[in-house]
Amino acid sequence: MKYTVDDNGYYGRFGGAFIPEMLYPNVEELRENYLQIMSDPSFQKEFNDLLENYVGRPTPLYKAARLSEKYGAAIYLKREDLNHTGAHKINNTIGQILLAKRLGKQSIIAETGAGQHGVATATVCALMGMECKVFMGKLDTERQKPNVERMKILGAEVIPVTSGSMTLKDATNEAMRYWIGNPKDTHYIIGSVVGPHPYPDMVARFQAVISQEMKKQLKAQTGSENPDKIIACVGGGSNAMGAFYEYLDDLDVELIAVEAAGEGVNSGRSAATTALGQPGILHGSSTLLMQDDDGQVIEPHSISAGLDYPGIGPQHAHLFDSERALFLNATDEEAMIAGIELSKLEGIIPAIESAHALAALSKLEFKKEDVVVVNLSGRGDKDLETYIKWGKY
Amino acid sequence: MNRLNHLFNTKKENILNVYFTAGFPELNSTVQIIELLSRHGADIIEIGIPFSDPVADGPTIQASNKRALDNGMSLNLLFDQLKDIRKITQIPLVLMGYLNPVVRMGVEKFCEKCKEVGIDGLILPDLPVKEYRDHYQETFKKFGLSNVFFITPQTSEERIRAMDEATDTFLYMVSSPGITGAKSYIAESQIDYFTRIQAMQLKNPALIGFGISDNNTFMQASKFSSGAIIGSAFINALAQDEKLENSIPLFLNSILKKS
Ligand SMILES: Cc1ncc(COP(=O)(O)O)c(C=O)c1O
């Protein structure tokens, strides 16, 4: 079984590039050039240099002793929360802005939900002196005020989106509409492994640095590159794909993806795409999608804005379909409890997205000698208000 | 013969294609709108299937999609409404919509229903040519449905030729880079593009759409093509006066400058 993209831009029956003709030249330009640019030594050098000296990579792989004791396995945390700007998102934005520069683009657009990808994009635009517009659902601008101000301080223009349900999916629609109208000088930095081919593959390759480092660090710390299990949360799926990427063909490593169940998978307020979705087409790719019987996209719900998306990346849909990865989900409540548990046991307040991955620990059975890596995709600073509202700590 | 081909064989200029969103302004407006449009001078009617995420559409058509869905419109219901449409009119009918509702229904079943009610062509903006050729063409052909492709100012000559080969009715020429929405003028740069396409002498006629809104833009676009497509401006007219028997003739007369 092949788990990476094929020559037609597909992962099994998912993927493709279902875009209006207006976007064809842009996406085609990317498709024709991304692999060549990314493998160019001068690109590699600049990318790795920025990851090391600007982002602060490699991020530590930390053995969480008290958490290990509680769950009866050797649990390691991949500390993406220690990246500059506080999440894994910046691995991708550094890569894409370097690519955009080489394609001669002058300005950047992005969508954002929680604001983490928006901040990571605004950051690299400041770094490169490029113009930056971030589309953000009006509801999310109200839910995530500090990130809106961070983006503005960094010099980005934040455009509140009032169409549709005014959240992440609508911000993505609006970014695409803007790109349709401004096709020549603008690059669209998509924030996850979603969108038309080559985006899911390109973003996965930029995030793959996570599992590249994991292999080295595990080898040094445990004597073996491969853990027994890797656990990561999935919104669109970029941090999970980064953590899985180098292990896709290592079938002895169990890959565990955790989706947001919101108030419960069957509550009508959930974002658990693989549990609730059907094959469909949104934002340029064929994937699993939460939709009604008539093919209208259902508005998802999660306490974490970063997981509040009605689809998943096509590669994840394929990992689910082929049973290469196990898909679990965690409710709002389970995630909050897990987030507070990590804070108390290890002195690390995680992003609520990442807390969903931690919540899977209590749903799995471990042997004492199991080596388990949880990808801690981000830190909880941005979620302080949600923690405070939750109150039970 | 397909009703679209019949039209293009008999009428060579000033062809007026009007778009509306099914389920707007009222859930059951569909048949009345078609009837009034065909009686008052439209040559083709493009029926929009509402979708939650219409990514190629501007604010006007986004709003009509949303209202249609809020009214309870669905693809199944649309086919129900169109059940007897061919008893009322022989005007060419084209369905326009995003791919997801079609895929959800099943492409084969969708095409079968299109044929049943008498649809002539399909416009699916997020279905690219290659995907069409690889996975859809055979089914569309089986049910006598012609697929219409978009060409834009950025589309290469090679690609335009390929689309011209892949369709047998008309090409949809997007007037400028951008999403749908009414504009009141046609710019110099657009005319260069229209002239360039005209000079290619394609085998299929082209209709110009996006930004066509009144008699002036309609006549100008028609100088460079077989005619034009009006969407947002018509939706605006319906929104302003929901008495369809007034607003539709008034709108068509204003476009065609009949009194
Ligand atoms: C910390 C963190 N983790 C996870 C996600 C979810 O995105 P993805 O599934 O692409 O990793 C986000 C998105 O905003 C995030 O901020």
XYZ file of C-alpha atoms and ligand atoms in Angstrom:
668
model
C 0.000 0.000 0.000
C 1.232 3.468 -0.868
C 0.498 6.157 1.712
C 2.011 9.149 -0.022
C 0.672 11.026 -3.022
C 0.567 9.397 -6.480
C 1.397 11.026 -9.810
C -2.161 12.248 -10.250
C -2.294 13.991 -6.901
C -4.316 11.242 -5.211
C -4.063 9.219 -2.011
C -6.085 6.118 -2.761
C -9.516 7.460 -3.720
C -8.954 10.852 -2.045
C -7.147 14.016 -3.085
C -7.044 15.632 -6.517
C -7.350 19.306 -7.379
C -11.007 20.297 -7.674
C -10.537 23.985 -8.281
C -12.287 26.502 -10.489
C -10.455 27.256 -13.727
C -9.652 30.716 -12.351
C -7.212 29.127 -9.892
C -5.709 26.641 -12.313
C -2.647 28.690 -13.345
C -1.654 29.368 -9.717
C -2.066 25.824 -8.512
C -0.420 24.439 -11.634
C 2.555 26.765 -11.175
C 2.957 25.390 -7.658
C 2.522 21.797 -8.765
C 5.133 22.133 -11.469
C 7.691 23.748 -9.188
C 7.293 22.706 -5.573
C 9.347 19.503 -5.588
C 12.171 21.005 -7.542
C 12.350 24.128 -5.386
C 12.126 22.140 -2.178
C 14.956 19.817 -3.140
C 17.223 22.645 -4.230
C 20.254 22.787 -1.875
C 20.039 26.555 -1.462
C 16.388 26.236 -0.468
C 17.196 23.421 1.941
C 19.950 25.464 3.498
C 17.793 28.551 4.000
C 14.874 26.469 5.316
C 16.972 24.504 7.800
C 18.851 27.588 8.884
C 15.636 29.422 9.729
C 14.181 26.378 11.477
C 17.267 26.146 13.645
C 18.068 29.761 14.383
C 14.698 31.465 14.114
C 12.130 28.845 15.058
C 14.346 27.105 17.607
C 14.498 23.587 16.179
C 15.076 20.793 16.873
C 12.307 20.815 19.439
C 12.996 18.554 22.424
C 11.664 15.040 22.739
C 10.916 14.908 26.420
C 10.217 11.788 28.462
C 7.313 12.730 30.685
C 8.094 10.717 33.809
C 4.996 11.389 35.873
C 2.669 11.005 32.902
C 4.457 7.720 32.058
C 3.937 6.494 35.570
C 0.245 7.326 35.482
C -0.455 5.515 32.185
C 2.009 2.649 32.580
C 4.117 3.180 29.458
C 7.122 5.250 28.418
C 5.471 8.427 27.220
C 7.474 10.991 25.280
C 6.281 14.451 24.315
C 7.430 15.983 21.033
C 7.618 19.591 22.102
C 6.229 21.522 19.119
C 4.838 23.923 21.713
C 8.355 25.282 22.146
C 8.559 26.542 18.565
C 8.603 30.287 17.981
C 4.962 31.476 17.918
C 3.906 28.501 20.025
C 2.900 25.741 17.628
C 3.982 23.521 14.739
C 2.282 25.853 12.251
C 5.458 27.861 11.664
C 7.311 24.880 10.107
C 4.923 25.158 7.188
C 4.798 28.949 6.903
C 8.607 29.210 6.804
C 8.678 26.653 4.018
C 5.884 28.212 1.998
C 7.137 31.778 2.213
C 10.567 30.722 0.949
C 8.806 28.943 -1.891
C 6.624 31.981 -2.622
C 9.717 34.166 -2.820
C 11.310 31.830 -5.313
C 8.137 31.943 -7.401
C 8.443 35.738 -7.432
C 5.283 36.425 -5.440
C 4.917 39.768 -3.686
C 2.096 39.226 -1.276
C 0.723 36.505 0.924
C -2.759 35.524 1.976
C -3.815 32.970 4.573
C -6.901 31.694 6.373
C -6.970 31.121 10.084
C -9.305 29.661 12.689
C -7.711 29.878 16.115
C -5.276 32.428 14.791
C -2.187 30.219 15.208
C -1.651 29.783 11.491
C -2.489 33.463 10.980
C 0.153 34.473 13.526
C 2.696 32.063 12.014
C 1.996 33.554 8.577
C 2.108 37.162 9.788
C 5.410 36.336 11.476
C 7.148 35.016 8.370
C 5.744 37.887 6.291
C 7.317 40.349 8.725
C 10.526 38.355 8.518
C 10.578 38.507 4.719
C 9.088 41.973 4.322
C 6.073 40.720 2.417
C 2.542 42.060 2.459
C 0.159 39.857 4.438
C -3.621 39.500 4.518
C -5.223 37.019 6.895
C -8.845 35.966 6.468
C -10.557 35.048 9.705
C -14.209 34.290 10.436
C -15.826 37.169 12.309
C -16.865 34.779 15.092
C -13.269 33.603 15.475
C -11.944 37.187 15.591
C -14.175 37.627 18.614
C -13.190 34.261 20.190
C -9.452 34.780 19.638
C -8.894 38.498 20.190
C -5.257 38.297 21.409
C -4.185 36.506 18.220
C -5.948 39.149 16.097
C -3.887 41.818 17.843
C -0.694 39.746 17.521
C -1.203 39.565 13.768
C -1.786 43.314 13.591
C 1.320 44.068 15.660
C 3.255 41.915 13.197
C 1.993 44.132 10.383
C -0.661 41.900 8.863
C -4.095 43.005 7.772
C -6.795 40.868 9.405
C -9.947 40.607 7.306
C -13.028 39.513 9.269
C -15.177 37.182 7.167
C -18.915 37.630 7.494
C -20.094 35.042 4.949
C -21.567 31.654 5.838
C -21.063 30.589 9.421
C -18.203 33.102 9.918
C -15.638 30.475 11.005
C -12.628 28.621 9.549
C -14.339 27.061 6.534
C -15.700 30.458 5.485
C -12.321 32.115 6.031
C -10.899 29.490 3.638
C -13.645 30.222 1.084
C -12.896 33.931 1.296
C -9.134 33.439 0.919
C -9.812 31.380 -2.219
C -12.129 34.077 -3.572
C -9.464 36.707 -3.001
C -6.906 34.512 -4.779
C -9.269 34.082 -7.739
C -9.402 37.871 -8.031
C -5.659 38.394 -7.532
C -4.028 35.491 -9.281
C -0.712 36.956 -10.377
C 1.399 38.247 -7.505
C -0.198 36.488 -4.563
C 0.652 33.195 -2.903
C -1.905 31.512 -0.678
C -0.276 29.858 2.366
C -2.783 27.163 3.343
C -2.363 26.234 7.004
C -2.911 22.491 7.000
C -2.638 19.376 4.832
C -5.848 20.342 3.034
C -6.695 22.050 -0.270
C -5.996 21.048 -3.862
C -2.946 18.998 -4.818
C -0.046 19.825 -4.291
C -0.929 21.553 -1.005
C -1.518 18.450 1.146
C 1.770 16.939 -0.022
C 3.723 20.177 0.213
C 2.527 20.973 3.748
C 3.178 17.368 4.857
C 6.749 17.593 3.572
C 7.366 20.837 5.450
C 5.916 19.362 8.643
C 7.830 16.107 8.191
C 10.706 17.717 10.084
C 8.792 16.648 13.219
C 9.152 12.923 12.540
C 12.643 13.322 11.072
C 13.782 14.712 14.420
C 11.762 12.110 16.336
C 13.653 9.268 14.665
C 17.022 10.671 15.675
C 15.911 11.570 19.175
C 14.267 8.206 19.848
C 17.342 6.413 18.575
C 19.510 8.393 20.989
C 17.173 8.054 23.949
C 15.757 4.534 23.557
C 18.129 2.848 21.141
C 15.432 2.432 18.487
C 14.115 4.901 15.915
C 10.632 3.491 16.075
C 8.196 3.919 18.940
C 5.207 1.610 19.417
C 2.627 4.348 19.065
C 2.462 7.936 17.883
C -0.527 10.016 18.948
C -1.504 13.370 17.428
C -4.624 15.525 17.157
C -6.218 16.157 13.763
C -7.973 19.319 12.653
C -6.931 19.430 9.012
C -4.109 17.127 10.024
C -0.785 18.929 9.554
C 0.811 18.288 12.943
C -0.318 14.653 12.794
C 1.009 14.210 9.273
C 4.308 15.754 10.338
C 4.557 13.309 13.229
C 3.524 10.305 11.087
C 5.338 11.116 7.859
C 8.638 9.266 8.285
C 6.810 6.287 9.809
C 4.111 5.748 7.172
C 5.837 2.653 5.812
C 7.048 1.403 9.198
C 4.069 -0.805 9.887
C 5.308 -1.748 13.360
C 4.539 1.820 14.459
C 0.892 2.347 15.329
C -0.354 5.749 14.161
C -3.174 7.221 16.220
C -5.110 10.294 15.098
C -7.430 12.034 17.525
C -10.328 14.138 16.285
C -12.466 16.563 18.238
C -15.787 15.045 19.292
C -17.054 18.380 20.610
C -19.993 17.761 22.914
C -20.084 14.108 21.821
C -19.957 12.345 18.458
C -23.733 12.049 18.292
C -24.579 15.375 19.939
C -24.944 17.295 16.690
C -22.125 19.520 17.937
C -18.976 17.667 16.932
C -15.998 17.859 14.593
C -15.188 14.127 14.419
C -14.918 13.913 10.639
C -14.063 10.237 10.196
C -16.853 9.212 12.575
C -19.465 11.448 10.949
C -18.225 12.210 7.446
C -18.877 10.868 3.962
C -16.688 11.180 0.872
C -17.086 14.654 -0.563
C -15.359 17.617 -2.145
C -14.458 20.822 -0.351
C -11.711 23.420 -0.721
C -10.232 21.693 -3.714
C -9.888 18.108 -2.636
C -11.882 14.953 -2.455
C -11.848 13.777 1.137
C -14.039 12.794 4.062
C -16.414 15.608 4.854
C -19.136 16.283 7.390
C -22.214 16.921 5.280
C -25.941 16.322 5.208
C -27.754 13.918 2.862
C -28.035 16.701 0.302
C -24.303 17.376 0.202
C -24.383 20.621 2.173
C -21.414 21.031 4.475
C -22.252 20.749 8.171
C -20.870 23.333 10.541
C -18.621 21.531 13.029
C -18.169 22.277 16.700
C -15.173 21.942 18.982
C -14.022 23.810 22.074
C -10.712 24.223 20.264
C -10.955 26.578 17.310
C -8.018 24.824 15.610
C -9.947 21.546 15.292
C -13.202 23.217 14.252
C -13.119 22.112 10.598
C -15.655 19.898 8.754
C -13.078 17.912 6.771
C -9.636 16.349 7.098
C -6.719 16.258 4.715
C -7.041 13.681 1.897
C -3.969 11.781 3.072
C -5.630 11.271 6.457
C -8.826 10.133 4.738
C -6.658 7.534 3.001
C -4.921 6.483 6.235
C -8.391 5.990 7.713
C -9.719 4.158 4.664
C -6.736 1.828 4.487
C -6.717 1.367 8.269
C -3.064 2.430 8.400
C -3.987 4.839 11.190
C -6.406 4.392 14.053
C -8.842 7.273 14.405
C -10.104 8.100 17.869
C -11.881 11.162 19.170
C -12.052 13.132 22.394
C -14.840 15.371 23.671
C -14.430 18.960 24.812
C -14.577 17.759 28.400
C -12.063 14.933 27.954
C -9.646 17.343 26.292
C -9.957 19.948 29.053
C -9.362 17.311 31.721
C -6.299 16.016 29.859
C -4.946 19.538 29.408
C -5.200 20.275 33.091
C -3.706 16.887 33.944
C -0.597 17.614 31.880
C -0.289 21.025 33.502
C -0.335 19.509 37.001
C 1.824 16.444 36.236
C 4.472 17.942 33.986
C 4.293 21.712 34.329
C 3.247 22.121 30.690
C -0.009 23.877 29.775
C -0.876 22.486 26.331
C -2.947 24.034 23.540
C -6.469 22.630 23.734
C -5.944 21.096 20.289
C -2.960 19.133 21.633
C -4.932 18.234 24.758
C -7.162 16.118 22.482
C -4.133 13.949 21.667
C -3.356 13.619 25.383
C -6.964 12.609 26.071
C -6.395 9.483 23.979
C -3.964 8.147 26.614
C -6.829 7.106 28.864
C -8.588 5.354 25.961
C -5.665 3.090 25.044
C -4.181 -0.003 26.648
C -0.415 -0.019 27.157
C 2.218 -2.550 28.021
C 4.826 -1.338 30.500
C 7.576 -1.377 27.879
C 5.595 0.488 25.213
C 7.240 3.598 23.826
C 4.563 6.191 23.052
C 5.098 9.608 21.490
C 2.445 12.289 21.880
C 2.872 15.191 19.485
C 2.378 18.259 21.633
C 1.433 20.533 18.729
C 1.159 23.797 20.636
C 1.150 25.634 23.903
C -1.825 26.795 25.886
C -1.116 30.523 26.201
C -3.668 31.338 23.509
C -6.249 29.212 25.355
C -5.966 30.789 28.766
C -9.410 32.309 28.508
C -10.934 28.918 27.681
C -9.133 27.295 30.615
C -10.334 30.072 32.907
C -13.921 29.725 31.693
C -13.700 25.971 32.186
C -12.615 26.698 35.756
C -12.129 23.164 37.083
C -8.450 23.283 37.994
C -30.438 17.299 -31.256
C -29.530 18.956 -27.996
C -31.578 22.138 -27.461
C -28.356 24.099 -26.927
C -26.970 23.057 -30.320
C -30.277 23.911 -31.921
C -30.118 27.388 -30.409
C -26.514 28.001 -31.500
C -27.319 26.786 -35.012
C -30.197 29.193 -35.388
C -29.024 32.207 -33.405
C -25.508 33.552 -33.828
C -25.477 36.753 -31.784
C -26.819 38.510 -28.703
C -27.674 35.244 -27.001
C -28.884 35.960 -23.494
C -28.252 33.349 -20.798
C -29.782 34.187 -17.414
C -28.722 32.563 -14.133
C -30.875 32.239 -11.055
C -30.497 30.281 -7.818
C -33.112 27.564 -7.322
C -35.069 28.205 -4.130
C -34.619 31.983 -4.288
C -36.437 34.203 -3.533
C -39.000 31.587 -2.464
C -38.631 27.830 -2.203
C -41.146 27.271 -4.989
C -40.199 30.129 -7.347
C -38.295 27.830 -9.728
C -40.952 27.000 -12.316
C -42.387 30.500 -12.399
C -38.955 32.043 -12.938
C -38.201 29.668 -15.806
C -41.558 30.313 -17.374
C -41.238 34.112 -17.163
C -37.623 34.120 -18.367
C -38.419 32.009 -21.402
C -41.499 34.075 -22.247
C -39.712 37.432 -22.034
C -36.622 36.945 -24.137
C -34.005 34.809 -22.408
C -32.356 32.268 -24.745
C -30.795 29.939 -22.148
C -31.590 29.487 -18.484
C -28.922 28.507 -16.002
C -30.423 27.037 -12.853
C -28.144 27.307 -9.838
C -28.063 24.431 -7.348
C -27.514 26.157 -3.999
C -24.448 25.127 -1.993
C -23.183 25.967 1.489
C -19.733 26.971 0.191
C -19.947 28.643 -3.235
C -16.294 29.502 -3.624
C -16.433 31.098 -7.078
C -19.318 33.394 -6.192
C -19.466 36.951 -4.916
C -21.700 38.344 -2.163
C -24.922 38.538 -4.229
C -24.974 34.880 -5.264
C -23.596 33.762 -1.895
C -26.603 35.444 -0.301
C -29.082 33.869 -2.736
C -27.523 30.445 -2.071
C -27.854 30.936 1.647
C -31.430 32.108 1.428
C -32.339 29.192 -0.862
C -30.866 26.700 1.613
C -32.621 28.427 4.511
C -35.838 28.105 2.479
C -35.219 24.342 2.409
C -33.989 23.916 -1.168
C -32.282 20.636 -2.066
C -31.168 18.873 -5.221
C -33.896 16.248 -4.873
C -36.513 18.924 -4.470
C -35.190 20.777 -7.508
C -35.616 17.702 -9.692
C -39.153 17.371 -8.305
C -39.932 20.959 -9.223
C -38.581 20.448 -12.741
C -40.577 17.249 -13.318
C -42.989 18.798 -15.843
C -40.870 21.683 -17.066
C -40.682 20.351 -20.620
C -44.476 20.626 -20.862
C -44.051 24.362 -20.345
C -40.948 25.368 -22.306
C -38.379 24.095 -24.787
C -35.764 26.696 -23.809
C -32.289 25.192 -23.238
C -31.760 24.526 -19.541
C -28.359 24.276 -17.900
C -27.730 23.256 -14.296
C -24.945 25.130 -12.533
C -23.562 23.940 -9.219
C -20.618 22.841 -7.146
C -19.536 19.247 -7.263
C -20.231 18.088 -3.724
C -24.048 17.831 -3.866
C -23.690 16.028 -7.214
C -21.189 13.529 -5.826
C -23.323 13.038 -2.733
C -26.335 12.140 -4.887
C -24.141 9.953 -7.086
C -23.003 11.144 -10.501
C -24.919 8.468 -12.393
C -28.176 9.104 -10.546
C -27.736 12.863 -10.934
C -27.258 12.534 -14.694
C -30.194 10.188 -14.980
C -32.441 12.713 -13.257
C -31.105 15.519 -15.442
C -32.085 13.558 -18.509
C -35.477 12.691 -17.068
C -36.471 16.323 -16.529
C -34.844 17.601 -19.723
C -31.590 19.305 -18.740
C -29.260 20.044 -21.651
C -25.984 21.039 -20.076
C -23.985 21.288 -16.873
C -21.704 23.943 -15.440
C -19.651 22.645 -12.518
C -16.990 25.221 -11.662
C -14.933 22.942 -9.450
C -14.752 20.122 -11.980
C -11.474 20.547 -13.926
C -11.081 19.328 -17.497
C -8.733 16.468 -16.694
C -10.954 15.154 -13.922
C -13.924 15.481 -16.281
C -12.236 13.481 -19.014
C -10.979 10.781 -16.622
C -14.068 10.239 -14.496
C -17.192 12.064 -15.691
C -17.315 12.419 -19.449
C -18.587 8.942 -20.154
C -21.531 9.241 -17.783
C -22.440 12.759 -18.943
C -22.417 11.596 -22.565
C -24.517 8.560 -21.789
C -27.272 10.861 -20.561
C -26.896 13.438 -23.336
C -25.474 16.133 -21.073
C -22.998 18.647 -22.398
C -20.370 19.933 -19.965
C -19.486 23.610 -20.193
C -15.960 24.767 -19.304
C -14.728 28.102 -18.052
C -11.993 30.022 -19.770
C -10.370 32.974 -18.024
C -7.890 35.698 -19.010
C -5.146 33.429 -17.585
C -6.140 30.246 -19.413
C -3.460 29.212 -21.881
C -4.218 28.812 -25.567
C -3.380 25.127 -25.367
C -5.882 24.610 -22.572
C -8.573 26.585 -24.353
C -8.130 24.344 -27.405
C -8.412 21.271 -25.186
C -11.664 22.557 -23.673
C -12.979 23.432 -27.102
C -12.389 19.789 -28.000
C -13.928 18.461 -24.786
C -17.272 20.230 -25.173
C -19.842 20.371 -27.947
C -22.104 23.276 -26.963
C -20.449 26.444 -25.671
C -17.539 27.825 -23.659
C -18.085 30.062 -20.671
C -15.738 33.016 -20.939
C -15.109 34.556 -17.543
C -14.813 38.274 -18.273
C -12.056 39.149 -15.804
C -10.063 37.566 -12.984
C -12.515 37.403 -10.132
C -15.661 35.902 -8.699
C -19.252 36.546 -9.807
C -20.754 39.984 -9.260
C -22.446 42.759 -11.227
C -20.210 45.483 -12.690
C -21.236 48.476 -14.758
C -18.424 48.691 -17.293
C -16.046 46.661 -19.430
C -12.389 47.680 -19.251
C -9.832 48.021 -22.025
C -7.833 45.005 -20.777
C -10.957 42.855 -20.985
C -11.495 43.875 -24.605
C -7.949 42.775 -25.456
C -8.719 39.376 -23.973
C -12.093 39.103 -25.762
C -10.420 39.951 -29.060
C -7.674 37.417 -28.469
C -10.185 34.633 -27.899
C -12.319 35.730 -30.832
C -9.261 35.505 -33.067
C -8.738 31.881 -32.048
C -11.778 30.884 -34.132
C -12.910 28.157 -31.774
C -15.305 25.474 -32.960
C -17.792 26.181 -30.168
C -19.461 29.524 -29.556
C -18.455 31.414 -26.401
C -20.683 33.299 -23.996
C -19.187 35.966 -21.749
C -20.142 35.988 -18.083
C -19.188 37.542 -14.715
C -19.793 41.283 -14.364
C -22.419 41.576 -17.120
C -25.248 43.626 -15.626
C -27.141 45.873 -18.053
C -27.850 46.639 -21.693
C -24.525 48.384 -22.132
C -22.315 45.570 -20.779
C -24.497 42.957 -22.500
C -24.203 44.625 -25.920
C -20.474 45.213 -25.507
C -19.799 41.614 -24.520
C -21.960 40.381 -27.393
C -19.776 42.236 -29.878
C -16.945 39.847 -29.087
C -18.862 36.622 -28.627
C -22.168 34.905 -29.300
C -23.738 36.507 -26.265
C -23.533 36.853 -22.523
C -24.530 35.419 -19.177
C -26.161 37.494 -16.447
C -26.398 36.269 -12.864
C -25.850 38.663 -9.973
C -27.682 41.559 -11.634
C -30.737 39.337 -12.113
C -30.585 38.102 -8.512
C -30.413 41.752 -7.396
C -33.497 42.525 -9.485
C -35.403 39.616 -7.914
C -34.328 40.733 -4.450
C -35.549 44.266 -5.062
C -39.005 43.339 -6.270
C -40.134 39.850 -5.374
C -43.276 40.152 -7.480
C -41.753 38.007 -10.215
C -44.374 38.816 -12.854
C -43.230 42.453 -12.579
C -39.528 42.203 -11.954
C -38.628 39.596 -14.577
C -40.138 41.261 -17.684
C -38.852 44.618 -16.482
C -35.349 43.237 -16.062
C -35.250 41.466 -19.432
C -36.590 44.539 -21.199
C -33.890 46.649 -19.606
C -31.191 44.261 -20.818
C -32.593 43.823 -24.310
C -33.774 47.459 -24.530
C -37.286 46.522 -25.556
C -40.084 48.767 -24.417
C -1.693 23.919 18.472
C -2.488 23.405 17.329
N -2.589 22.077 17.139
C -3.303 21.565 16.143
C -3.989 22.361 15.254
C -4.810 21.694 14.199
O -4.268 21.783 12.922
P -3.629 20.491 12.219
O -4.607 19.400 12.322
O -3.397 20.936 10.817
O -2.374 20.183 12.933
C -3.918 23.759 15.392
C -4.646 24.644 14.457
O -4.835 25.809 14.643
C -3.148 24.288 16.455
O -3.060 25.603 16.639
